[in-house]
Amino acid sequence: MVSLSDKKEGIISRSWQRLNAFPGKIKKLGQDDSRRITHSLKVGLAITLVSFFYYFEPLYSGFGVSAMWAVLTVVVVFEFSVGATLGRGLNRGLATFMAGALGFGAHRLASLSGNKGEPILLALFVFIIAAAVTFVRFFPRIKARYDYGLLIFILTFCMITVSGYRDDELLEMAHKRIWTILIGGFTAVAVCILIFPVWAGDDLHNLVANNIEKLAIFLEGFGPEYFKILEDEEAPKKVSEGYKSLLNSKQSEESLANFARWEPRHGKFRFRHPWKHYLKIASLTRQCAYRIEALNGCLNEETQTPQEIRYKIEEASIKLCSESVNTLKELALAVRTMTPPTSANQHLISSKIAAKNLQSMLNTGLCKETDLLEVIPVATMAYLLVDVVSCTEKIADSIQELASLAKFKSTKKPEERQAQPNLCPNRSMQTNSGISIPAAQPNLCYQRSMQRNSSISIAPHHVIKIHQESPCLSVDPTLSKTTV
């Protein structure tokens, strides 16, 4: 049995260890994001500024005890980012002003009914307003942006209405409270914007770009790890699991998008920047992360597929991973630099062709003369890779739409953009399992015949003589055909 003295020594030892580890935790917290230290200093400065209402007699005599509302407003309004501070400040200011005016009107109206009817009408007004505004808070869009303002509206209206029944100087009390709240809110917003501002829009923009890059980092190490190209048992795991932060990032992304909509124009972000479209890109990225989570499970599967079966699809799988990595990295760079993702098109086309090639291998008797149970794991992995390509295409389309809405500007000169290979506008698209593969390569517009029952082999079927200079010409069916 453990004695009482041993228990005390154990408690003291654990407490001492936690106390010694506390400075290290503080240091790590500041190193992870140095803006946290700046934010703490900014909050202290804002509270110090509004506290001068109590220190100087002229200010205190003008507002009295109501000056404390300025301090309370800074405490509850000052947030980490500019958008969050502006949102809470505007919500609190507008809600206080509207509730104060409505509460004063309700008090005046109730006073006309006499001493007996006044408390009954005041109670009725409080019940109706509190119930109605509380019900409005359940609307999703209103709750996302104005929930704090509605809460302050209920609080201010009830305080003015109820306290006004015993206080004869209702108008003066409401006037002082509204002004002190406005002064506190303005001080918090001014300090937040003017001193090392933290923009929620910048955080959302960088978060979306970093999340796309995390997908690319996983795929970059998945192929060599799965096919054991670099066989070194003592080497650490080569596949990054940074993508897992995407799986539960929905709430933080929605909060940042909501705060960014309150922010004024800053940096490269114009007024009415399409912040909601970032949520669409984030949703598609998260869907791709779910596929990658399933791919990560393929690395630790108990039923291992024979190496000779893996070898049959190794080249196509590695090619698919490589082109998908290049596509995702180009898309992440396009978002981060706010330039159109034109350079990702070629890699996306190559990844589609690799996906089609991989599908053809799976459909042309990969499991012949092989136990079906041994083929299922590698087939599952292959179809997950194909699904990742489909998700990548959706992300690329969404980023292209964002570039159009936000008016991304290309950093290349006009002559360099003209030299970029463009896809033929009249190309035909072949679709298989949600993946569209163009039948023509850039700057080539000759007809092709596709071998359907084997892996894809792209080769010209006709010799076409073109005498007119044009980037894309349709073939005249009356031309003579010479087979090669």
Tab-separated table of C-alpha atoms in Angstrom:
chain	number	residue	atom	x	y	z
A	1	MET	CA	0.000	0.000	0.000
A	2	VAL	CA	1.167	3.516	-0.795
A	3	SER	CA	1.625	5.669	2.271
A	4	LEU	CA	0.227	9.185	2.612
A	5	SER	CA	3.705	10.719	2.543
A	6	ASP	CA	4.482	8.975	-0.766
A	7	LYS	CA	1.286	10.399	-2.282
A	8	LYS	CA	2.234	13.905	-1.151
A	9	GLU	CA	5.720	13.531	-2.595
A	10	GLY	CA	4.226	12.332	-5.890
A	11	ILE	CA	1.880	15.332	-6.078
A	12	ILE	CA	4.692	17.764	-5.249
A	13	SER	CA	6.964	16.129	-7.844
A	14	ARG	CA	4.348	16.346	-10.607
A	15	SER	CA	3.536	19.947	-9.710
A	16	TRP	CA	7.227	20.877	-9.832
A	17	GLN	CA	7.616	19.216	-13.245
A	18	ARG	CA	4.647	21.108	-14.645
A	19	LEU	CA	5.983	24.364	-13.215
A	20	ASN	CA	9.356	23.784	-14.872
A	21	ALA	CA	7.704	22.925	-18.201
A	22	PHE	CA	5.490	26.043	-18.157
A	23	PRO	CA	8.148	28.509	-19.483
A	24	GLY	CA	8.866	26.131	-22.358
A	25	LYS	CA	5.170	26.039	-23.273
A	26	ILE	CA	5.009	29.824	-23.233
A	27	LYS	CA	8.063	30.055	-25.496
A	28	LYS	CA	6.653	27.485	-27.932
A	29	LEU	CA	3.304	29.304	-28.039
A	30	GLY	CA	5.032	32.531	-29.028
A	31	GLN	CA	7.330	30.848	-31.545
A	32	ASP	CA	4.433	29.099	-33.303
A	33	ASP	CA	2.877	32.475	-34.092
A	34	SER	CA	4.647	35.653	-32.979
A	35	ARG	CA	1.476	37.639	-33.728
A	36	ARG	CA	0.005	36.309	-30.491
A	37	ILE	CA	2.512	38.351	-28.492
A	38	THR	CA	1.709	41.466	-30.532
A	39	HIS	CA	-2.027	40.908	-30.059
A	40	SER	CA	-1.628	40.647	-26.292
A	41	LEU	CA	0.269	43.940	-26.195
A	42	LYS	CA	-2.353	45.616	-28.387
A	43	VAL	CA	-5.185	44.544	-26.071
A	44	GLY	CA	-3.284	45.898	-23.071
A	45	LEU	CA	-2.709	49.214	-24.881
A	46	ALA	CA	-6.387	49.605	-25.857
A	47	ILE	CA	-7.629	48.926	-22.308
A	48	THR	CA	-5.072	51.380	-20.925
A	49	LEU	CA	-6.279	54.111	-23.299
A	50	VAL	CA	-9.960	53.833	-22.367
A	51	SER	CA	-9.167	53.562	-18.665
A	52	PHE	CA	-8.124	57.244	-18.702
A	53	PHE	CA	-11.829	58.009	-18.318
A	54	TYR	CA	-11.358	57.126	-14.665
A	55	TYR	CA	-7.953	58.754	-14.195
A	56	PHE	CA	-8.817	62.279	-15.378
A	57	GLU	CA	-11.457	64.263	-13.576
A	58	PRO	CA	-12.945	66.076	-16.620
A	59	LEU	CA	-13.610	62.775	-18.388
A	60	TYR	CA	-14.958	61.052	-15.294
A	61	SER	CA	-17.274	63.920	-14.427
A	62	GLY	CA	-18.713	63.803	-17.937
A	63	PHE	CA	-19.477	60.064	-18.007
A	64	GLY	CA	-19.345	58.970	-14.377
A	65	VAL	CA	-19.640	55.278	-13.590
A	66	SER	CA	-20.798	54.633	-17.169
A	67	ALA	CA	-17.154	55.026	-18.247
A	68	MET	CA	-16.637	51.419	-17.177
A	69	TRP	CA	-18.673	50.363	-20.237
A	70	ALA	CA	-15.825	51.591	-22.461
A	71	VAL	CA	-13.407	49.231	-20.722
A	72	LEU	CA	-15.859	46.331	-20.931
A	73	THR	CA	-16.426	47.031	-24.627
A	74	VAL	CA	-12.699	46.805	-25.419
A	75	VAL	CA	-12.452	43.509	-23.520
A	76	VAL	CA	-15.317	41.832	-25.387
A	77	VAL	CA	-14.771	43.451	-28.825
A	78	PHE	CA	-10.999	43.201	-29.339
A	79	GLU	CA	-10.288	40.024	-31.322
A	80	PHE	CA	-7.205	38.559	-32.979
A	81	SER	CA	-7.959	39.671	-36.545
A	82	VAL	CA	-9.215	42.933	-37.973
A	83	GLY	CA	-12.300	41.307	-39.463
A	84	ALA	CA	-13.353	39.731	-36.173
A	85	THR	CA	-12.825	43.013	-34.295
A	86	LEU	CA	-14.744	45.013	-36.902
A	87	GLY	CA	-17.567	42.475	-36.894
A	88	ARG	CA	-17.980	42.472	-33.133
A	89	GLY	CA	-17.493	46.241	-32.888
A	90	LEU	CA	-20.108	47.063	-35.519
A	91	ASN	CA	-22.482	44.486	-34.092
A	92	ARG	CA	-22.147	45.911	-30.598
A	93	GLY	CA	-22.383	49.569	-31.692
A	94	LEU	CA	-25.433	49.140	-33.933
A	95	ALA	CA	-27.188	46.819	-31.485
A	96	THR	CA	-26.624	49.219	-28.593
A	97	PHE	CA	-27.893	52.218	-30.525
A	98	MET	CA	-30.999	50.440	-31.872
A	99	ALA	CA	-31.833	48.746	-28.580
A	100	GLY	CA	-31.338	52.016	-26.682
A	101	ALA	CA	-33.697	53.901	-28.993
A	102	LEU	CA	-36.278	51.118	-28.910
A	103	GLY	CA	-36.011	50.732	-25.127
A	104	PHE	CA	-36.493	54.461	-24.592
A	105	GLY	CA	-39.538	54.426	-26.895
A	106	ALA	CA	-41.020	51.416	-25.103
A	107	HIS	CA	-40.555	53.144	-21.739
A	108	ARG	CA	-42.275	56.308	-22.986
A	109	LEU	CA	-45.169	54.346	-24.454
A	110	ALA	CA	-45.648	52.305	-21.281
A	111	SER	CA	-45.583	55.424	-19.085
A	112	LEU	CA	-48.738	56.709	-20.837
A	113	SER	CA	-50.790	53.863	-19.370
A	114	GLY	CA	-50.363	55.039	-15.779
A	115	ASN	CA	-48.699	53.535	-12.742
A	116	LYS	CA	-50.696	50.283	-12.853
A	117	GLY	CA	-50.441	49.603	-16.551
A	118	GLU	CA	-46.776	50.591	-16.988
A	119	PRO	CA	-45.140	47.468	-15.463
A	120	ILE	CA	-47.554	45.224	-17.387
A	121	LEU	CA	-46.715	46.848	-20.731
A	122	LEU	CA	-42.984	46.849	-19.976
A	123	ALA	CA	-43.080	43.131	-19.169
A	124	LEU	CA	-45.052	42.508	-22.379
A	125	PHE	CA	-42.518	44.468	-24.468
A	126	VAL	CA	-39.599	42.614	-22.920
A	127	PHE	CA	-41.261	39.253	-23.580
A	128	ILE	CA	-42.087	40.006	-27.227
A	129	ILE	CA	-38.713	41.516	-28.127
A	130	ALA	CA	-36.652	38.875	-26.319
A	131	ALA	CA	-38.646	35.975	-27.810
A	132	ALA	CA	-38.656	37.394	-31.363
A	133	VAL	CA	-34.942	38.267	-31.469
A	134	THR	CA	-33.975	34.925	-29.925
A	135	PHE	CA	-35.939	33.108	-32.632
A	136	VAL	CA	-34.221	35.179	-35.358
A	137	ARG	CA	-30.846	34.007	-34.016
A	138	PHE	CA	-31.641	30.479	-35.262
A	139	PHE	CA	-31.402	31.513	-38.932
A	140	PRO	CA	-28.013	30.179	-40.132
A	141	ARG	CA	-26.941	33.231	-42.146
A	142	ILE	CA	-27.971	35.678	-39.441
A	143	LYS	CA	-26.335	33.578	-36.747
A	144	ALA	CA	-23.061	33.452	-38.672
A	145	ARG	CA	-22.638	37.235	-38.925
A	146	TYR	CA	-24.998	38.953	-36.458
A	147	ASP	CA	-25.406	36.565	-33.539
A	148	TYR	CA	-23.310	38.698	-31.173
A	149	GLY	CA	-25.200	41.855	-32.173
A	150	LEU	CA	-28.577	40.232	-31.538
A	151	LEU	CA	-27.391	39.062	-28.123
A	152	ILE	CA	-26.259	42.599	-27.220
A	153	PHE	CA	-29.570	43.947	-28.550
A	154	ILE	CA	-31.542	41.782	-26.131
A	155	LEU	CA	-29.260	42.661	-23.237
A	156	THR	CA	-29.335	46.427	-23.841
A	157	PHE	CA	-33.079	46.595	-24.460
A	158	CYS	CA	-33.894	44.673	-21.298
A	159	MET	CA	-31.471	46.712	-19.167
A	160	ILE	CA	-32.841	50.070	-20.365
A	161	THR	CA	-36.468	49.005	-20.269
A	162	VAL	CA	-36.402	47.349	-16.858
A	163	SER	CA	-34.022	49.773	-15.116
A	164	GLY	CA	-35.943	52.741	-16.524
A	165	TYR	CA	-38.948	51.833	-14.427
A	166	ARG	CA	-37.055	52.862	-11.234
A	167	ASP	CA	-34.656	55.398	-12.739
A	168	ASP	CA	-36.086	58.780	-13.685
A	169	GLU	CA	-32.996	59.842	-15.662
A	170	LEU	CA	-33.447	57.189	-18.327
A	171	LEU	CA	-32.475	59.349	-21.307
A	172	GLU	CA	-29.244	60.527	-19.708
A	173	MET	CA	-28.302	56.960	-18.690
A	174	ALA	CA	-28.915	55.621	-22.210
A	175	HIS	CA	-27.003	58.535	-23.738
A	176	LYS	CA	-23.898	57.951	-21.582
A	177	ARG	CA	-23.947	54.202	-22.085
A	178	ILE	CA	-24.222	54.452	-25.850
A	179	TRP	CA	-21.364	56.964	-26.087
A	180	THR	CA	-19.010	55.007	-23.850
A	181	ILE	CA	-19.678	51.809	-25.821
A	182	LEU	CA	-19.026	53.615	-29.099
A	183	ILE	CA	-15.790	55.112	-27.744
A	184	GLY	CA	-14.606	51.716	-26.502
A	185	GLY	CA	-15.449	50.041	-29.801
A	186	PHE	CA	-13.722	52.775	-31.835
A	187	THR	CA	-10.587	52.519	-29.681
A	188	ALA	CA	-10.423	48.740	-30.135
A	189	VAL	CA	-10.899	48.956	-33.914
A	190	ALA	CA	-8.356	51.782	-34.297
A	191	VAL	CA	-5.636	49.967	-32.326
A	192	CYS	CA	-6.362	46.697	-34.166
A	193	ILE	CA	-6.059	48.287	-37.629
A	194	LEU	CA	-3.295	50.827	-37.100
A	195	ILE	CA	-0.814	48.720	-35.107
A	196	PHE	CA	0.446	45.558	-36.832
A	197	PRO	CA	-2.953	44.501	-38.223
A	198	VAL	CA	-3.787	40.819	-38.621
A	199	TRP	CA	-6.093	40.312	-41.610
A	200	ALA	CA	-8.409	37.313	-41.596
A	201	GLY	CA	-8.472	37.446	-45.395
A	202	ASP	CA	-4.719	36.880	-45.557
A	203	ASP	CA	-4.991	33.938	-43.166
A	204	LEU	CA	-7.792	32.336	-45.209
A	205	HIS	CA	-5.934	32.906	-48.471
A	206	ASN	CA	-2.724	31.330	-47.165
A	207	LEU	CA	-4.612	28.513	-45.450
A	208	VAL	CA	-6.286	27.408	-48.690
A	209	ALA	CA	-2.971	27.507	-50.589
A	210	ASN	CA	-1.138	25.585	-47.847
A	211	ASN	CA	-3.854	22.913	-47.699
A	212	ILE	CA	-3.572	22.246	-51.426
A	213	GLU	CA	0.194	21.982	-51.080
A	214	LYS	CA	-0.182	19.464	-48.218
A	215	LEU	CA	-2.049	17.143	-50.592
A	216	ALA	CA	0.827	17.388	-53.068
A	217	ILE	CA	3.403	16.624	-50.366
A	218	PHE	CA	1.607	13.395	-49.441
A	219	LEU	CA	1.305	12.199	-53.037
A	220	GLU	CA	4.966	13.018	-53.624
A	221	GLY	CA	6.014	10.398	-51.108
A	222	PHE	CA	3.170	7.922	-51.574
A	223	GLY	CA	4.339	6.307	-54.826
A	224	PRO	CA	7.904	5.464	-53.722
A	225	GLU	CA	6.655	4.308	-50.327
A	226	TYR	CA	3.904	2.062	-51.705
A	227	PHE	CA	6.005	0.424	-54.415
A	228	LYS	CA	9.131	0.256	-52.213
A	229	ILE	CA	11.253	2.059	-54.751
A	230	LEU	CA	13.580	3.328	-52.038
A	231	GLU	CA	13.996	0.278	-49.884
A	232	ASP	CA	15.598	1.292	-46.617
A	233	GLU	CA	14.102	-0.218	-43.517
A	234	GLU	CA	16.032	2.068	-41.192
A	235	ALA	CA	14.881	5.236	-42.936
A	236	PRO	CA	11.981	7.161	-41.361
A	237	LYS	CA	8.554	7.152	-42.946
A	238	LYS	CA	8.700	9.194	-46.140
A	239	VAL	CA	4.979	10.019	-46.433
A	240	SER	CA	3.900	13.267	-44.806
A	241	GLU	CA	0.648	13.246	-42.843
A	242	GLY	CA	0.193	17.008	-42.797
A	243	TYR	CA	-2.999	16.572	-44.821
A	244	LYS	CA	-4.792	15.352	-41.674
A	245	SER	CA	-5.208	18.946	-40.519
A	246	LEU	CA	-7.590	19.405	-43.478
A	247	LEU	CA	-10.046	16.779	-42.268
A	248	ASN	CA	-11.360	18.980	-39.435
A	249	SER	CA	-10.659	22.439	-40.843
A	250	LYS	CA	-14.199	23.335	-41.894
A	251	GLN	CA	-15.053	25.398	-38.806
A	252	SER	CA	-11.878	27.493	-38.910
A	253	GLU	CA	-12.293	28.137	-42.649
A	254	GLU	CA	-15.887	29.285	-42.221
A	255	SER	CA	-14.897	31.573	-39.337
A	256	LEU	CA	-12.079	33.154	-41.348
A	257	ALA	CA	-14.361	33.658	-44.348
A	258	ASN	CA	-16.981	35.304	-42.131
A	259	PHE	CA	-14.409	37.640	-40.564
A	260	ALA	CA	-12.829	38.459	-43.946
A	261	ARG	CA	-16.159	39.735	-45.258
A	262	TRP	CA	-16.084	42.505	-42.624
A	263	GLU	CA	-12.640	43.740	-43.619
A	264	PRO	CA	-12.012	46.748	-45.891
A	265	ARG	CA	-9.810	46.663	-48.954
A	266	HIS	CA	-6.208	45.788	-48.097
A	267	GLY	CA	-3.176	44.544	-49.985
A	268	LYS	CA	-4.126	42.622	-53.121
A	269	PHE	CA	-7.681	42.025	-51.915
A	270	ARG	CA	-10.235	44.386	-53.341
A	271	PHE	CA	-13.545	45.462	-51.894
A	272	ARG	CA	-16.135	42.658	-52.109
A	273	HIS	CA	-13.464	40.028	-52.744
A	274	PRO	CA	-15.135	36.608	-53.375
A	275	TRP	CA	-14.312	35.156	-49.953
A	276	LYS	CA	-17.191	32.677	-50.107
A	277	HIS	CA	-15.569	31.014	-53.112
A	278	TYR	CA	-12.607	30.088	-50.922
A	279	LEU	CA	-14.992	27.874	-48.956
A	280	LYS	CA	-15.857	26.010	-52.162
A	281	ILE	CA	-12.165	25.387	-52.864
A	282	ALA	CA	-11.623	24.350	-49.246
A	283	SER	CA	-14.528	21.894	-49.448
A	284	LEU	CA	-13.115	20.267	-52.602
A	285	THR	CA	-9.674	20.116	-51.007
A	286	ARG	CA	-11.146	18.427	-47.949
A	287	GLN	CA	-12.895	15.852	-50.145
A	288	CYS	CA	-9.548	15.095	-51.781
A	289	ALA	CA	-8.004	14.760	-48.316
A	290	TYR	CA	-10.547	12.040	-47.479
A	291	ARG	CA	-9.371	10.053	-50.523
A	292	ILE	CA	-5.783	10.565	-49.438
A	293	GLU	CA	-6.658	9.339	-45.955
A	294	ALA	CA	-7.896	6.118	-47.574
A	295	LEU	CA	-4.672	5.940	-49.617
A	296	ASN	CA	-2.682	6.284	-46.427
A	297	GLY	CA	-4.497	3.214	-45.122
A	298	CYS	CA	-3.252	1.262	-48.140
A	299	LEU	CA	0.310	1.659	-46.881
A	300	ASN	CA	-0.476	-0.293	-43.702
A	301	GLU	CA	-2.847	-2.897	-45.114
A	302	GLU	CA	-2.569	-6.385	-43.675
A	303	THR	CA	-3.249	-8.183	-46.975
A	304	GLN	CA	-0.224	-7.457	-49.147
A	305	THR	CA	-0.441	-7.791	-52.914
A	306	PRO	CA	2.405	-9.779	-54.539
A	307	GLN	CA	5.190	-7.610	-55.876
A	308	GLU	CA	4.785	-8.887	-59.439
A	309	ILE	CA	1.210	-7.598	-59.552
A	310	ARG	CA	2.264	-4.233	-58.184
A	311	TYR	CA	5.010	-4.050	-60.786
A	312	LYS	CA	2.445	-4.183	-63.608
A	313	ILE	CA	0.851	-0.874	-62.560
A	314	GLU	CA	3.904	0.725	-60.980
A	315	GLU	CA	4.894	2.900	-63.920
A	316	ALA	CA	1.388	4.245	-64.547
A	317	SER	CA	0.787	4.868	-60.830
A	318	ILE	CA	4.083	6.692	-60.350
A	319	LYS	CA	3.337	8.800	-63.428
A	320	LEU	CA	-0.138	9.629	-62.126
A	321	CYS	CA	1.228	10.624	-58.708
A	322	SER	CA	3.991	12.727	-60.240
A	323	GLU	CA	1.681	14.674	-62.545
A	324	SER	CA	-0.899	15.143	-59.782
A	325	VAL	CA	1.830	16.496	-57.500
A	326	ASN	CA	2.909	18.994	-60.163
A	327	THR	CA	-0.703	20.017	-60.758
A	328	LEU	CA	-1.467	20.596	-57.075
A	329	LYS	CA	1.770	22.517	-56.516
A	330	GLU	CA	1.040	24.766	-59.491
A	331	LEU	CA	-2.505	25.355	-58.220
A	332	ALA	CA	-1.229	26.201	-54.736
A	333	LEU	CA	1.296	28.613	-56.240
A	334	ALA	CA	-1.415	30.223	-58.377
A	335	VAL	CA	-3.588	30.855	-55.311
A	336	ARG	CA	-0.680	32.137	-53.229
A	337	THR	CA	0.567	34.554	-55.921
A	338	MET	CA	-2.946	35.395	-57.207
A	339	THR	CA	-2.106	34.522	-60.805
A	340	PRO	CA	-4.198	32.459	-63.274
A	341	PRO	CA	-3.350	28.719	-63.044
A	342	THR	CA	-2.452	28.340	-66.714
A	343	SER	CA	0.775	26.431	-66.021
A	344	ALA	CA	-1.163	23.628	-64.308
A	345	ASN	CA	-3.134	22.686	-67.438
A	346	GLN	CA	-0.433	20.554	-69.041
A	347	HIS	CA	0.212	18.580	-65.845
A	348	LEU	CA	-3.520	18.066	-65.379
A	349	ILE	CA	-3.846	16.664	-68.903
A	350	SER	CA	-0.926	14.300	-68.312
A	351	SER	CA	-2.429	13.080	-65.044
A	352	LYS	CA	-5.734	12.346	-66.802
A	353	ILE	CA	-3.950	10.299	-69.461
A	354	ALA	CA	-2.049	8.402	-66.769
A	355	ALA	CA	-5.331	7.748	-64.950
A	356	LYS	CA	-6.910	6.445	-68.163
A	357	ASN	CA	-3.906	4.234	-68.744
A	358	LEU	CA	-4.114	2.865	-65.208
A	359	GLN	CA	-7.826	2.145	-65.587
A	360	SER	CA	-7.197	0.306	-68.841
A	361	MET	CA	-4.651	-1.938	-67.126
A	362	LEU	CA	-7.148	-2.791	-64.405
A	363	ASN	CA	-9.853	-3.539	-66.958
A	364	THR	CA	-7.719	-5.776	-69.172
A	365	GLY	CA	-7.246	-8.833	-67.043
A	366	LEU	CA	-4.882	-7.807	-64.290
A	367	CYS	CA	-6.296	-10.531	-62.082
A	368	LYS	CA	-5.996	-13.357	-64.609
A	369	GLU	CA	-4.359	-16.421	-63.140
A	370	THR	CA	-4.166	-14.610	-59.801
A	371	ASP	CA	-6.131	-14.921	-56.587
A	372	LEU	CA	-8.808	-12.242	-56.515
A	373	LEU	CA	-8.151	-11.446	-52.855
A	374	GLU	CA	-4.556	-10.563	-53.695
A	375	VAL	CA	-5.639	-8.135	-56.429
A	376	ILE	CA	-8.323	-6.269	-54.443
A	377	PRO	CA	-5.892	-4.139	-52.344
A	378	VAL	CA	-3.867	-2.888	-55.307
A	379	ALA	CA	-7.042	-2.324	-57.352
A	380	THR	CA	-8.502	-0.283	-54.498
A	381	MET	CA	-5.347	1.806	-54.346
A	382	ALA	CA	-5.407	2.363	-58.114
A	383	TYR	CA	-9.024	3.510	-58.186
A	384	LEU	CA	-8.370	5.830	-55.238
A	385	LEU	CA	-5.561	7.420	-57.249
A	386	VAL	CA	-7.930	7.847	-60.195
A	387	ASP	CA	-10.437	9.460	-57.849
A	388	VAL	CA	-7.733	11.841	-56.620
A	389	VAL	CA	-7.186	12.966	-60.222
A	390	SER	CA	-10.904	13.661	-60.531
A	391	CYS	CA	-10.804	15.727	-57.320
A	392	THR	CA	-7.744	17.590	-58.594
A	393	GLU	CA	-9.603	18.527	-61.754
A	394	LYS	CA	-12.491	19.936	-59.710
A	395	ILE	CA	-10.066	21.955	-57.582
A	396	ALA	CA	-8.424	23.315	-60.747
A	397	ASP	CA	-11.789	24.356	-62.190
A	398	SER	CA	-12.747	26.053	-58.935
A	399	ILE	CA	-9.450	27.954	-58.756
A	400	GLN	CA	-9.894	29.016	-62.376
A	401	GLU	CA	-13.324	30.369	-61.418
A	402	LEU	CA	-11.787	32.201	-58.449
A	403	ALA	CA	-9.173	33.719	-60.731
A	404	SER	CA	-11.953	35.057	-62.927
A	405	LEU	CA	-14.031	36.431	-60.027
A	406	ALA	CA	-11.089	37.989	-58.185
A	407	LYS	CA	-9.445	39.181	-61.428
A	408	PHE	CA	-6.103	37.505	-60.889
A	409	LYS	CA	-3.384	39.193	-62.937
A	410	SER	CA	-0.737	37.269	-64.819
A	411	THR	CA	2.872	38.236	-64.124
A	412	LYS	CA	3.975	37.235	-67.642
A	413	LYS	CA	4.332	39.614	-70.538
A	414	PRO	CA	1.774	39.503	-73.392
A	415	GLU	CA	4.249	37.935	-75.836
A	416	GLU	CA	5.080	35.213	-73.285
A	417	ARG	CA	1.400	34.429	-72.818
A	418	GLN	CA	0.929	34.096	-76.575
A	419	ALA	CA	3.789	31.595	-76.670
A	420	GLN	CA	2.002	29.360	-74.161
A	421	PRO	CA	0.505	26.223	-75.738
A	422	ASN	CA	-3.260	26.462	-75.991
A	423	LEU	CA	-5.689	23.627	-76.309
A	424	CYS	CA	-7.556	23.344	-79.569
A	425	PRO	CA	-11.025	24.878	-78.991
A	426	ASN	CA	-12.763	22.211	-81.038
A	427	ARG	CA	-11.185	19.207	-79.334
A	428	SER	CA	-13.337	16.231	-78.456
A	429	MET	CA	-13.455	14.926	-74.903
A	430	GLN	CA	-13.579	11.309	-73.875
A	431	THR	CA	-15.089	10.648	-70.480
A	432	ASN	CA	-14.570	7.596	-68.308
A	433	SER	CA	-15.436	7.402	-64.623
A	434	GLY	CA	-15.681	11.177	-64.257
A	435	ILE	CA	-12.283	11.872	-65.870
A	436	SER	CA	-12.290	13.729	-69.185
A	437	ILE	CA	-9.260	13.206	-71.400
A	438	PRO	CA	-8.671	15.481	-74.393
A	439	ALA	CA	-8.201	13.703	-77.708
A	440	ALA	CA	-5.651	16.264	-78.891
A	441	GLN	CA	-2.410	17.483	-77.401
A	442	PRO	CA	-1.642	21.228	-77.321
A	443	ASN	CA	-0.877	22.741	-80.745
A	444	LEU	CA	-1.824	19.474	-82.507
A	445	CYS	CA	-5.128	19.063	-84.297
A	446	TYR	CA	-4.854	15.851	-86.272
A	447	GLN	CA	-7.304	12.987	-85.906
A	448	ARG	CA	-6.382	10.091	-83.644
A	449	SER	CA	-7.498	6.509	-83.305
A	450	MET	CA	-7.542	5.095	-79.769
A	451	GLN	CA	-6.952	1.465	-78.965
A	452	ARG	CA	-9.842	0.636	-76.649
A	453	ASN	CA	-9.004	-2.875	-75.520
A	454	SER	CA	-5.473	-2.263	-74.262
A	455	SER	CA	-3.470	0.485	-72.623
A	456	ILE	CA	-3.673	3.824	-74.372
A	457	SER	CA	-1.442	4.221	-77.410
A	458	ILE	CA	-1.593	7.636	-79.001
A	459	ALA	CA	-0.299	7.743	-82.577
A	460	PRO	CA	-1.295	9.583	-85.774
A	461	HIS	CA	-3.504	7.525	-88.075
A	462	HIS	CA	-3.500	9.791	-91.112
A	463	VAL	CA	-0.990	12.003	-92.810
A	464	ILE	CA	-2.522	15.452	-93.253
A	465	LYS	CA	-1.013	18.199	-95.362
A	466	ILE	CA	-1.792	21.668	-94.099
A	467	HIS	CA	-0.989	24.606	-96.404
A	468	GLN	CA	-2.655	27.345	-94.389
A	469	GLU	CA	-1.065	28.813	-91.250
A	470	SER	CA	-3.467	28.225	-88.398
A	471	PRO	CA	-3.077	26.927	-84.860
A	472	CYS	CA	-5.996	24.589	-85.228
A	473	LEU	CA	-7.560	23.330	-88.446
A	474	SER	CA	-10.310	20.776	-88.902
A	475	VAL	CA	-9.572	17.971	-91.318
A	476	ASP	CA	-11.411	17.992	-94.631
A	477	PRO	CA	-12.978	14.550	-95.177
A	478	THR	CA	-12.379	14.826	-98.914
A	479	LEU	CA	-8.596	14.734	-98.470
A	480	SER	CA	-6.911	11.620	-99.671
A	481	LYS	CA	-5.984	9.207	-96.875
A	482	THR	CA	-2.589	7.626	-96.734
A	483	THR	CA	-2.125	5.193	-93.925
A	484	VAL	CA	1.184	5.054	-92.148
